[in-house]
PDB file of C-alpha atoms in Angstrom:
ATOM      1  CA  MET M1363      -7.095  -4.347  21.325  1.00 42.00           C
ATOM      2  CA  SER M1364     -11.039  -5.370  21.711  1.00 43.00           C
ATOM      3  CA  ARG M1365     -13.756  -3.188  20.301  1.00 42.00           C
ATOM      4  CA  THR M1366     -14.962  -2.839  24.242  1.00 38.00           C
ATOM      5  CA  LEU M1367     -11.621  -1.721  25.387  1.00 40.00           C
ATOM      6  CA  ARG M1368     -11.202   0.587  22.291  1.00 47.00           C
ATOM      7  CA  ALA M1369     -14.486   2.315  23.836  1.00 43.00           C
ATOM      8  CA  THR M1370     -13.125   2.985  26.876  1.00 44.00           C
ATOM      9  CA  SER M1371      -9.333   3.645  26.106  1.00 63.00           C
ATOM     10  CA  ARG M1372      -7.702   6.910  24.508  1.00 80.00           C
ATOM     11  CA  ALA M1373      -8.077   7.491  20.712  1.00 93.00           C
ATOM     12  CA  LEU M1374      -5.275   5.578  18.653  1.00 97.00           C
ATOM     13  CA  PRO M1375      -3.988   7.142  15.478  1.00 98.00           C
ATOM     14  CA  SER M1376      -5.051   3.846  13.936  1.00 98.00           C
ATOM     15  CA  ASP M1377      -8.585   4.886  14.819  1.00 97.00           C
ATOM     16  CA  ARG M1378      -8.439   6.867  11.683  1.00 97.00           C
ATOM     17  CA  LEU M1379      -8.675   3.989   9.590  1.00 97.00           C
ATOM     18  CA  PRO M1380     -11.745   2.345   8.611  1.00 93.00           C
ATOM     19  CA  GLU M1381     -13.267   0.019  10.864  1.00 92.00           C
ATOM     20  CA  THR M1382     -12.284  -3.110   8.416  1.00 91.00           C
ATOM     21  CA  LEU M1383      -8.669  -1.970   8.152  1.00 93.00           C
ATOM     22  CA  ARG M1384      -8.020  -1.544  11.712  1.00 95.00           C
ATOM     23  CA  PRO M1385      -5.675  -3.548  13.434  1.00 95.00           C
ATOM     24  CA  GLU M1386      -6.692  -6.939  14.878  1.00 92.00           C
ATOM     25  CA  PRO M1387      -4.644  -9.126  17.196  1.00 86.00           C
ATOM     26  CA  GLY M1388      -3.590 -12.460  15.571  1.00 82.00           C
ATOM     27  CA  HIS M1389      -4.349 -11.408  12.078  1.00 90.00           C
ATOM     28  CA  ILE M1390      -1.847  -9.864   9.341  1.00 95.00           C
ATOM     29  CA  ARG M1391      -3.247  -8.497   6.717  1.00 97.00           C
ATOM     30  CA  THR M1392      -2.319  -9.301   3.020  1.00 98.00           C
ATOM     31  CA  ILE M1393      -1.593  -6.397   1.068  1.00 98.00           C
ATOM     32  CA  ALA M1394      -0.630  -7.244  -2.747  1.00 98.00           C
ATOM     33  CA  HIS M1395       2.117  -4.945  -3.819  1.00 98.00           C
ATOM     34  CA  ARG M1396       1.537  -3.707  -6.990  1.00 98.00           C
ATOM     35  CA  GLY M1397      -1.105  -6.167  -7.475  1.00 98.00           C
ATOM     36  CA  ASP M1398      -0.324  -9.823  -7.324  1.00 98.00           C
ATOM     37  CA  SER M1399       3.078  -8.801  -9.315  1.00 98.00           C
ATOM     38  CA  SER M1400       4.429 -12.900  -8.734  1.00 98.00           C
ATOM     39  CA  SER M1401       1.658 -14.014 -11.195  1.00 98.00           C
ATOM     40  CA  ALA M1402       0.926 -10.852 -13.574  1.00 98.00           C
ATOM     41  CA  PRO M1403       2.630  -7.788 -14.605  1.00 98.00           C
ATOM     42  CA  GLU M1404       3.123  -5.350 -11.876  1.00 99.00           C
ATOM     43  CA  ASN M1405       0.077  -2.421 -11.697  1.00 99.00           C
ATOM     44  CA  THR M1406      -1.824  -3.739 -14.449  1.00 98.00           C
ATOM     45  CA  ILE M1407      -5.506  -4.683 -13.884  1.00 98.00           C
ATOM     46  CA  ALA M1408      -4.258  -8.295 -14.909  1.00 98.00           C
ATOM     47  CA  ALA M1409      -2.501  -7.745 -11.579  1.00 98.00           C
ATOM     48  CA  PHE M1410      -5.346  -6.693  -9.707  1.00 98.00           C
ATOM     49  CA  ASP M1411      -7.520  -9.502 -10.823  1.00 98.00           C
ATOM     50  CA  ALA M1412      -4.972 -11.935  -9.502  1.00 98.00           C
ATOM     51  CA  ALA M1413      -4.521 -10.405  -6.536  1.00 98.00           C
ATOM     52  CA  VAL M1414      -8.209 -10.996  -5.917  1.00 98.00           C
ATOM     53  CA  ALA M1415      -7.982 -14.508  -6.636  1.00 98.00           C
ATOM     54  CA  ALA M1416      -5.549 -14.794  -4.017  1.00 98.00           C
ATOM     55  CA  GLY M1417      -7.695 -13.556  -1.654  1.00 97.00           C
ATOM     56  CA  CYS M1418      -5.703 -10.232  -0.690  1.00 97.00           C
ATOM     57  CA  ASP M1419      -6.952  -7.719   1.766  1.00 97.00           C
ATOM     58  CA  LEU M1420      -5.554  -4.592   0.288  1.00 98.00           C
ATOM     59  CA  ILE M1421      -3.933  -3.609  -3.152  1.00 99.00           C
ATOM     60  CA  GLU M1422      -0.713  -1.224  -3.227  1.00 99.00           C
ATOM     61  CA  ILE M1423      -0.302   0.783  -6.119  1.00 99.00           C
ATOM     62  CA  ASP M1424       1.725   3.513  -7.410  1.00 99.00           C
ATOM     63  CA  VAL M1425       0.930   6.668  -8.922  1.00 99.00           C
ATOM     64  CA  ARG M1426       2.320   9.138 -11.108  1.00 98.00           C
ATOM     65  CA  ILE M1427       1.816  12.148 -13.080  1.00 98.00           C
ATOM     66  CA  ALA M1428       2.018  11.928 -16.859  1.00 98.00           C
ATOM     67  CA  SER M1429       2.879  15.169 -19.152  1.00 98.00           C
ATOM     68  CA  ASP M1430      -0.847  16.019 -19.569  1.00 98.00           C
ATOM     69  CA  GLY M1431      -1.275  16.124 -15.660  1.00 98.00           C
ATOM     70  CA  VAL M1432      -3.385  12.632 -15.926  1.00 98.00           C
ATOM     71  CA  PRO M1433      -2.495  10.145 -12.523  1.00 98.00           C
ATOM     72  CA  VAL M1434      -1.038   6.844 -13.930  1.00 99.00           C
ATOM     73  CA  ILE M1435      -0.561   3.863 -12.233  1.00 99.00           C
ATOM     74  CA  ILE M1436       3.540   3.065 -12.922  1.00 99.00           C
ATOM     75  CA  HIS M1437       6.097   2.666 -10.362  1.00 98.00           C
ATOM     76  CA  ASP M1438       9.495   3.624 -12.160  1.00 98.00           C
ATOM     77  CA  GLY M1439      10.194   7.240 -12.788  1.00 98.00           C
ATOM     78  CA  SER M1440      11.044   5.943 -16.513  1.00 98.00           C
ATOM     79  CA  ALA M1441       8.814   4.017 -18.333  1.00 98.00           C
ATOM     80  CA  LEU M1442      11.271   1.687 -20.014  1.00 98.00           C
ATOM     81  CA  ARG M1443      11.457  -1.367 -17.920  1.00 98.00           C
ATOM     82  CA  THR M1444       7.562  -1.936 -18.026  1.00 98.00           C
ATOM     83  CA  THR M1445       6.520  -0.463 -21.380  1.00 98.00           C
ATOM     84  CA  GLY M1446       9.677  -0.258 -23.812  1.00 97.00           C
ATOM     85  CA  ILE M1447       9.176   3.607 -23.816  1.00 98.00           C
ATOM     86  CA  ASP M1448      12.796   5.186 -23.413  1.00 98.00           C
ATOM     87  CA  ALA M1449      11.225   8.224 -21.527  1.00 98.00           C
ATOM     88  CA  GLU M1450      10.300   9.738 -18.284  1.00 98.00           C
ATOM     89  CA  VAL M1451       6.875   9.190 -17.066  1.00 98.00           C
ATOM     90  CA  ALA M1452       6.598  12.929 -16.411  1.00 98.00           C
ATOM     91  CA  LEU M1453       7.488  13.649 -19.868  1.00 98.00           C
ATOM     92  CA  THR M1454       5.085  11.070 -21.634  1.00 98.00           C
ATOM     93  CA  SER M1455       1.254  11.468 -22.292  1.00 98.00           C
ATOM     94  CA  SER M1456      -1.266   9.032 -20.549  1.00 98.00           C
ATOM     95  CA  ASP M1457      -2.312   8.349 -24.013  1.00 98.00           C
ATOM     96  CA  ALA M1458       1.179   7.161 -25.154  1.00 98.00           C
ATOM     97  CA  LEU M1459       1.644   5.357 -22.015  1.00 98.00           C
ATOM     98  CA  GLY M1460      -1.885   3.533 -22.122  1.00 98.00           C
ATOM     99  CA  ALA M1461      -1.299   2.487 -25.670  1.00 98.00           C
ATOM    100  CA  ALA M1462       2.076   0.914 -24.654  1.00 98.00           C
ATOM    101  CA  ASP M1463       2.506  -2.901 -24.136  1.00 98.00           C
ATOM    102  CA  ALA M1464       2.895  -3.087 -20.601  1.00 98.00           C
ATOM    103  CA  GLY M1465       2.914  -6.948 -20.297  1.00 98.00           C
ATOM    104  CA  SER M1466       5.278  -8.426 -22.722  1.00 98.00           C
ATOM    105  CA  TRP M1467       8.635  -7.981 -20.198  1.00 98.00           C
ATOM    106  CA  PHE M1468       6.656  -9.861 -17.489  1.00 98.00           C
ATOM    107  CA  ASP M1469       5.391 -12.762 -20.092  1.00 98.00           C
ATOM    108  CA  PRO M1470       4.346 -12.866 -23.408  1.00 98.00           C
ATOM    109  CA  GLY M1471       0.950 -14.517 -22.445  1.00 98.00           C
ATOM    110  CA  PHE M1472       0.439 -11.006 -21.044  1.00 98.00           C
ATOM    111  CA  ALA M1473       1.103  -9.244 -24.108  1.00 98.00           C
ATOM    112  CA  GLY M1474      -1.061  -6.002 -24.653  1.00 96.00           C
ATOM    113  CA  ALA M1475      -1.721  -5.029 -20.918  1.00 98.00           C
ATOM    114  CA  ARG M1476      -1.752  -1.788 -20.487  1.00 98.00           C
ATOM    115  CA  VAL M1477      -0.732   1.533 -18.148  1.00 98.00           C
ATOM    116  CA  PRO M1478      -4.313   2.284 -16.817  1.00 98.00           C
ATOM    117  CA  THR M1479      -5.085   5.524 -15.491  1.00 98.00           C
ATOM    118  CA  PHE M1480      -5.890   6.256 -11.831  1.00 98.00           C
ATOM    119  CA  THR M1481      -9.374   6.752 -13.107  1.00 98.00           C
ATOM    120  CA  GLU M1482      -9.224   3.266 -14.445  1.00 98.00           C
ATOM    121  CA  VAL M1483      -8.546   1.495 -11.579  1.00 98.00           C
ATOM    122  CA  ALA M1484     -10.963   3.482  -9.532  1.00 98.00           C
ATOM    123  CA  GLN M1485     -13.686   2.140 -11.641  1.00 98.00           C
ATOM    124  CA  TRP M1486     -12.157  -1.351 -11.375  1.00 98.00           C
ATOM    125  CA  GLY M1487     -12.324  -1.102  -7.561  1.00 98.00           C
ATOM    126  CA  ALA M1488     -15.745   0.120  -7.524  1.00 98.00           C
ATOM    127  CA  ALA M1489     -16.800  -3.113  -9.144  1.00 98.00           C
ATOM    128  CA  HIS M1490     -14.749  -5.239  -6.327  1.00 98.00           C
ATOM    129  CA  PRO M1491     -15.778  -3.609  -2.980  1.00 97.00           C
ATOM    130  CA  ASP M1492     -14.356  -5.964  -0.816  1.00 96.00           C
ATOM    131  CA  VAL M1493     -10.909  -4.886  -1.707  1.00 98.00           C
ATOM    132  CA  GLY M1494      -8.901  -2.375   0.126  1.00 98.00           C
ATOM    133  CA  TRP M1495      -6.377   0.108  -1.442  1.00 98.00           C
ATOM    134  CA  LEU M1496      -2.722   1.687  -0.435  1.00 98.00           C
ATOM    135  CA  VAL M1497      -2.446   3.962  -2.988  1.00 99.00           C
ATOM    136  CA  GLU M1498       1.204   5.386  -2.957  1.00 98.00           C
ATOM    137  CA  PHE M1499       1.812   8.894  -4.474  1.00 98.00           C
ATOM    138  CA  LYS M1500       5.441   8.900  -5.942  1.00 98.00           C
ATOM    139  CA  GLY M1501       7.771  11.482  -5.419  1.00 96.00           C
ATOM    140  CA  SER M1502       6.608  15.041  -4.266  1.00 97.00           C
ATOM    141  CA  TRP M1503       3.010  15.894  -4.571  1.00 98.00           C
ATOM    142  CA  THR M1504       0.974  19.615  -4.333  1.00 98.00           C
ATOM    143  CA  ALA M1505      -2.506  19.681  -2.916  1.00 98.00           C
ATOM    144  CA  ALA M1506      -3.633  20.925  -6.049  1.00 98.00           C
ATOM    145  CA  GLN M1507      -2.143  17.449  -7.696  1.00 98.00           C
ATOM    146  CA  MET M1508      -3.477  15.745  -4.970  1.00 98.00           C
ATOM    147  CA  ASP M1509      -7.048  17.077  -5.496  1.00 98.00           C
ATOM    148  CA  GLY M1510      -7.669  15.333  -8.754  1.00 98.00           C
ATOM    149  CA  PRO M1511      -6.913  11.608  -7.420  1.00 98.00           C
ATOM    150  CA  VAL M1512      -8.860  12.414  -4.222  1.00 98.00           C
ATOM    151  CA  THR M1513     -11.644  13.171  -6.005  1.00 98.00           C
ATOM    152  CA  THR M1514     -11.555  10.080  -7.856  1.00 98.00           C
ATOM    153  CA  ILE M1515     -11.703   8.261  -5.047  1.00 98.00           C
ATOM    154  CA  ARG M1516     -14.739   9.424  -3.697  1.00 98.00           C
ATOM    155  CA  ARG M1517     -16.580   9.566  -6.901  1.00 98.00           C
ATOM    156  CA  HIS M1518     -16.277   5.912  -6.970  1.00 98.00           C
ATOM    157  CA  GLY M1519     -17.197   5.006  -3.562  1.00 98.00           C
ATOM    158  CA  LEU M1520     -13.417   3.867  -2.536  1.00 98.00           C
ATOM    159  CA  ALA M1521     -13.112   6.678   0.253  1.00 97.00           C
ATOM    160  CA  GLY M1522     -14.154   3.904   3.009  1.00 96.00           C
ATOM    161  CA  ARG M1523     -11.569   1.427   2.092  1.00 98.00           C
ATOM    162  CA  THR M1524      -8.152   3.396   1.060  1.00 98.00           C
ATOM    163  CA  ILE M1525      -5.046   4.284   2.607  1.00 98.00           C
ATOM    164  CA  LEU M1526      -3.040   7.138   1.439  1.00 98.00           C
ATOM    165  CA  GLN M1527       0.809   7.185   1.639  1.00 98.00           C
ATOM    166  CA  GLY M1528       4.059   8.158   0.243  1.00 98.00           C
ATOM    167  CA  PHE M1529       7.886   8.899   1.107  1.00 98.00           C
ATOM    168  CA  GLU M1530       7.686  12.275   0.790  1.00 97.00           C
ATOM    169  CA  THR M1531       6.616  14.311   4.248  1.00 97.00           C
ATOM    170  CA  GLU M1532       5.015  17.274   1.597  1.00 98.00           C
ATOM    171  CA  THR M1533       3.125  14.714  -0.181  1.00 98.00           C
ATOM    172  CA  VAL M1534       1.216  13.165   2.898  1.00 98.00           C
ATOM    173  CA  ALA M1535       0.716  16.839   4.287  1.00 98.00           C
ATOM    174  CA  ALA M1536      -0.921  17.678   0.940  1.00 98.00           C
ATOM    175  CA  ALA M1537      -3.160  14.455   1.569  1.00 98.00           C
ATOM    176  CA  ARG M1538      -3.854  15.645   5.028  1.00 98.00           C
ATOM    177  CA  ASP M1539      -4.813  19.313   3.457  1.00 98.00           C
ATOM    178  CA  VAL M1540      -6.783  18.210   0.674  1.00 98.00           C
ATOM    179  CA  ALA M1541      -8.419  14.876   2.719  1.00 98.00           C
ATOM    180  CA  SER M1542      -8.546  14.813   6.108  1.00 97.00           C
ATOM    181  CA  ASP M1543     -10.905  12.438   6.691  1.00 97.00           C
ATOM    182  CA  LEU M1544      -8.901   9.698   4.243  1.00 98.00           C
ATOM    183  CA  PRO M1545      -6.405   7.731   6.440  1.00 98.00           C
ATOM    184  CA  ARG M1546      -2.743   8.547   5.556  1.00 98.00           C
ATOM    185  CA  SER M1547       0.513   6.377   6.309  1.00 98.00           C
ATOM    186  CA  LEU M1548       4.148   7.392   6.005  1.00 98.00           C
ATOM    187  CA  LEU M1549       6.837   5.441   4.218  1.00 98.00           C
ATOM    188  CA  VAL M1550      10.365   5.213   5.637  1.00 96.00           C
ATOM    189  CA  PHE M1551      13.231   3.099   4.248  1.00 94.00           C
ATOM    190  CA  ARG M1552      16.217   4.565   6.214  1.00 89.00           C
ATOM    191  CA  PRO M1553      17.073   4.522   9.938  1.00 90.00           C
ATOM    192  CA  GLU M1554      17.751   8.039   9.949  1.00 88.00           C
ATOM    193  CA  HIS M1555      14.294   8.301   9.026  1.00 88.00           C
ATOM    194  CA  LEU M1556      13.394   7.582  12.216  1.00 91.00           C
ATOM    195  CA  ASN M1557      14.998  10.541  13.992  1.00 93.00           C
ATOM    196  CA  GLY M1558      11.918  12.429  14.899  1.00 96.00           C
ATOM    197  CA  LEU M1559       9.754   9.988  13.366  1.00 97.00           C
ATOM    198  CA  MET M1560       6.885  10.118  16.011  1.00 97.00           C
ATOM    199  CA  GLU M1561       6.656  14.088  15.500  1.00 97.00           C
ATOM    200  CA  ARG M1562       5.882  14.136  11.910  1.00 98.00           C
ATOM    201  CA  LEU M1563       3.707  11.077  12.265  1.00 98.00           C
ATOM    202  CA  GLN M1564       1.715  13.309  14.801  1.00 98.00           C
ATOM    203  CA  GLU M1565       1.880  16.646  12.501  1.00 98.00           C
ATOM    204  CA  LEU M1566       0.733  14.741   9.673  1.00 98.00           C
ATOM    205  CA  GLY M1567      -2.208  12.971  11.451  1.00 98.00           C
ATOM    206  CA  ALA M1568      -0.906   9.674  10.065  1.00 98.00           C
ATOM    207  CA  ALA M1569      -3.052   6.822  10.809  1.00 98.00           C
ATOM    208  CA  GLY M1570       0.206   4.285  10.264  1.00 98.00           C
ATOM    209  CA  CYS M1571       3.728   4.410   9.194  1.00 98.00           C
ATOM    210  CA  ASN M1572       4.934   1.542   6.561  1.00 97.00           C
ATOM    211  CA  PRO M1573       8.897   0.638   7.035  1.00 97.00           C
ATOM    212  CA  ILE M1574      10.775  -1.246   4.518  1.00 96.00           C
ATOM    213  CA  GLY M1575      10.724  -5.049   5.920  1.00 92.00           C
ATOM    214  CA  GLN M1576      14.478  -4.714   7.220  1.00 87.00           C
ATOM    215  CA  LEU M1577      14.079  -1.851   9.473  1.00 89.00           C
ATOM    216  CA  PRO M1578      11.756  -3.524  11.912  1.00 82.00           C
ATOM    217  CA  MET M1579      14.086  -6.504  12.134  1.00 76.00           C
ATOM    218  CA  GLU M1580      17.077  -4.531  12.125  1.00 82.00           C
ATOM    219  CA  MET M1581      15.778  -2.289  15.211  1.00 86.00           C
ATOM    220  CA  PRO M1582      13.441  -5.050  16.956  1.00 84.00           C
ATOM    221  CA  GLY M1583      11.803  -2.634  18.960  1.00 90.00           C
ATOM    222  CA  LEU M1584      10.275  -0.519  16.018  1.00 94.00           C
ATOM    223  CA  ALA M1585       7.161  -2.113  15.112  1.00 93.00           C
ATOM    224  CA  ALA M1586       6.531  -2.436  19.005  1.00 92.00           C
ATOM    225  CA  ARG M1587       6.920   1.121  19.465  1.00 95.00           C
ATOM    226  CA  LEU M1588       4.853   2.276  16.461  1.00 96.00           C
ATOM    227  CA  ARG M1589       1.973  -0.021  17.684  1.00 95.00           C
ATOM    228  CA  GLU M1590       2.204   1.189  21.423  1.00 95.00           C
ATOM    229  CA  ALA M1591       1.646   4.579  19.946  1.00 97.00           C
ATOM    230  CA  GLY M1592      -1.091   3.417  18.102  1.00 97.00           C
ATOM    231  CA  TYR M1593      -0.219   3.724  14.766  1.00 98.00           C
ATOM    232  CA  SER M1594      -0.510   0.674  12.092  1.00 97.00           C
ATOM    233  CA  VAL M1595       2.522  -1.118  10.965  1.00 97.00           C
ATOM    234  CA  TYR M1596       2.806  -2.174   7.022  1.00 97.00           C
ATOM    235  CA  PRO M1597       6.558  -3.775   6.159  1.00 97.00           C
ATOM    236  CA  TRP M1598       7.258  -3.974   2.736  1.00 97.00           C
ATOM    237  CA  THR M1599       8.210  -5.918   0.455  1.00 97.00           C
ATOM    238  CA  LEU M1600       8.258  -9.169   2.422  1.00 97.00           C
ATOM    239  CA  ASP M1601       8.400 -12.363   0.060  1.00 98.00           C
ATOM    240  CA  GLU M1602       9.628 -15.205   1.945  1.00 97.00           C
ATOM    241  CA  PRO M1603       8.759 -17.259   4.869  1.00 95.00           C
ATOM    242  CA  ASP M1604      11.418 -16.356   6.920  1.00 94.00           C
ATOM    243  CA  GLU M1605      10.832 -12.567   6.469  1.00 95.00           C
ATOM    244  CA  TRP M1606       6.968 -12.633   7.086  1.00 94.00           C
ATOM    245  CA  GLY M1607       7.526 -14.987  10.621  1.00 92.00           C
ATOM    246  CA  ALA M1608      10.136 -12.189  11.324  1.00 91.00           C
ATOM    247  CA  ALA M1609       7.305  -9.433  10.918  1.00 91.00           C
ATOM    248  CA  GLY M1610       4.472 -11.393  12.737  1.00 90.00           C
ATOM    249  CA  VAL M1611       6.891 -11.769  15.513  1.00 89.00           C
ATOM    250  CA  ALA M1612       7.658  -7.992  15.587  1.00 89.00           C
ATOM    251  CA  GLY M1613       3.922  -7.225  15.982  1.00 90.00           C
ATOM    252  CA  VAL M1614       3.352  -6.052  12.167  1.00 94.00           C
ATOM    253  CA  ASP M1615      -0.455  -5.610  11.393  1.00 96.00           C
ATOM    254  CA  GLY M1616       0.295  -6.358   7.475  1.00 96.00           C
ATOM    255  CA  VAL M1617       2.407  -7.482   4.868  1.00 97.00           C
ATOM    256  CA  ILE M1618       3.262  -5.865   1.711  1.00 98.00           C
ATOM    257  CA  THR M1619       4.381  -8.676  -0.677  1.00 98.00           C
ATOM    258  CA  ASN M1620       4.625  -9.749  -4.264  1.00 98.00           C
ATOM    259  CA  ARG M1621       3.567 -13.205  -3.515  1.00 98.00           C
ATOM    260  CA  PRO M1622      -0.309 -12.423  -1.539  1.00 98.00           C
ATOM    261  CA  GLY M1623      -1.381 -15.973  -2.475  1.00 98.00           C
ATOM    262  CA  ALA M1624       1.779 -18.119  -0.878  1.00 98.00           C
ATOM    263  CA  PHE M1625       1.540 -15.165   2.255  1.00 97.00           C
ATOM    264  CA  ARG M1626      -1.835 -16.173   2.737  1.00 96.00           C
ATOM    265  CA  THR M1627      -1.334 -19.803   2.864  1.00 95.00           C
ATOM    266  CA  TRP M1628       1.766 -19.288   5.262  1.00 94.00           C
ATOM    267  CA  HIS M1629      -0.190 -17.078   7.662  1.00 92.00           C
ATOM    268  CA  SER M1630      -3.212 -19.812   7.811  1.00 89.00           C
ATOM    269  CA  LEU M1631      -0.578 -22.463   8.620  1.00 88.00           C
ATOM    270  CA  ARG M1632       1.489 -20.471  11.127  1.00 81.00           C
ATOM    271  CA  TRP M1633      -0.775 -18.340  12.501  1.00 68.00           C
ATOM    272  CA  ASN M1634      -4.072 -19.828  12.581  1.00 64.00           C
ATOM    273  CA  PRO M1635      -3.167 -24.068  12.441  1.00 51.00           C
ATOM    274  CA  PRO M1636      -6.426 -25.005  14.013  1.00 49.00           C
ATOM    275  CA  ALA M1637      -8.514 -23.036  11.158  1.00 44.00           C
ATOM    276  CA  ALA M1638      -6.460 -24.220   8.742  1.00 38.00           C
ATOM    277  CA  ALA M1639      -6.585 -27.959   9.662  1.00 41.00           C
ATOM    278  CA  MET M1640     -10.471 -27.748   9.506  1.00 39.00           C
ATOM    279  CA  ALA M1641     -10.368 -26.438   6.144  1.00 43.00           C
ATOM    280  CA  SER M1642      -7.986 -29.320   5.160  1.00 40.00           C
TER     281      SER M1642
END
């Protein structure tokens, strides 16, 4: 939809997104899943550096609360897979997580990579002003718990390029209650989650809905219905050309992928062949 048409048409949920992150016809945004996690250990500064090098539009990260109340960037509920610490993140201090080796599991060349705190990532983000953020809050968060990360986002100037998201309705509601001006997306991964979905999105004041990648393909009209209702759609986690092609045909606005560099190359050839030919 053109800017002119937007100015004369009804307000859309995706209008809650920053101008630079709103849906653009013919363009599928590249969203690096946990950073460029095909090139560097996930959810580390090294993976974020690699995502920038790959030319991503946004970086998706996972936030959990350590035992000392500090938000840290790690996906699993257990720290074992990526740090070797056989304990739950919620029962481990941010200092212990930060001191662990979070890179050797991926490749010995990344030995010494650390689990960053949310503040450290926000500081890195402040130095990379062209990168957007898709911040996933793992599990159920209260408004009081959400207040700290939101304050950090504002303090480091990320508010105009950050989307908050979660699977739990109460988590997205907490984000709404603490920061109604920051755009929110709801994650869904099962067909039964689609029951009453539009009503939940409206109640949450969401800007988007981000389904597991198979859902738009298993339910061909899903992305179209969401887009018709005005929501942005970023499926996850799509890593192969056939998945990217199916998502593009379904009408998504962005793809969350572990392979942002490969996706950008595919996108330039599949969706912008004249531009790709001129650049070659």
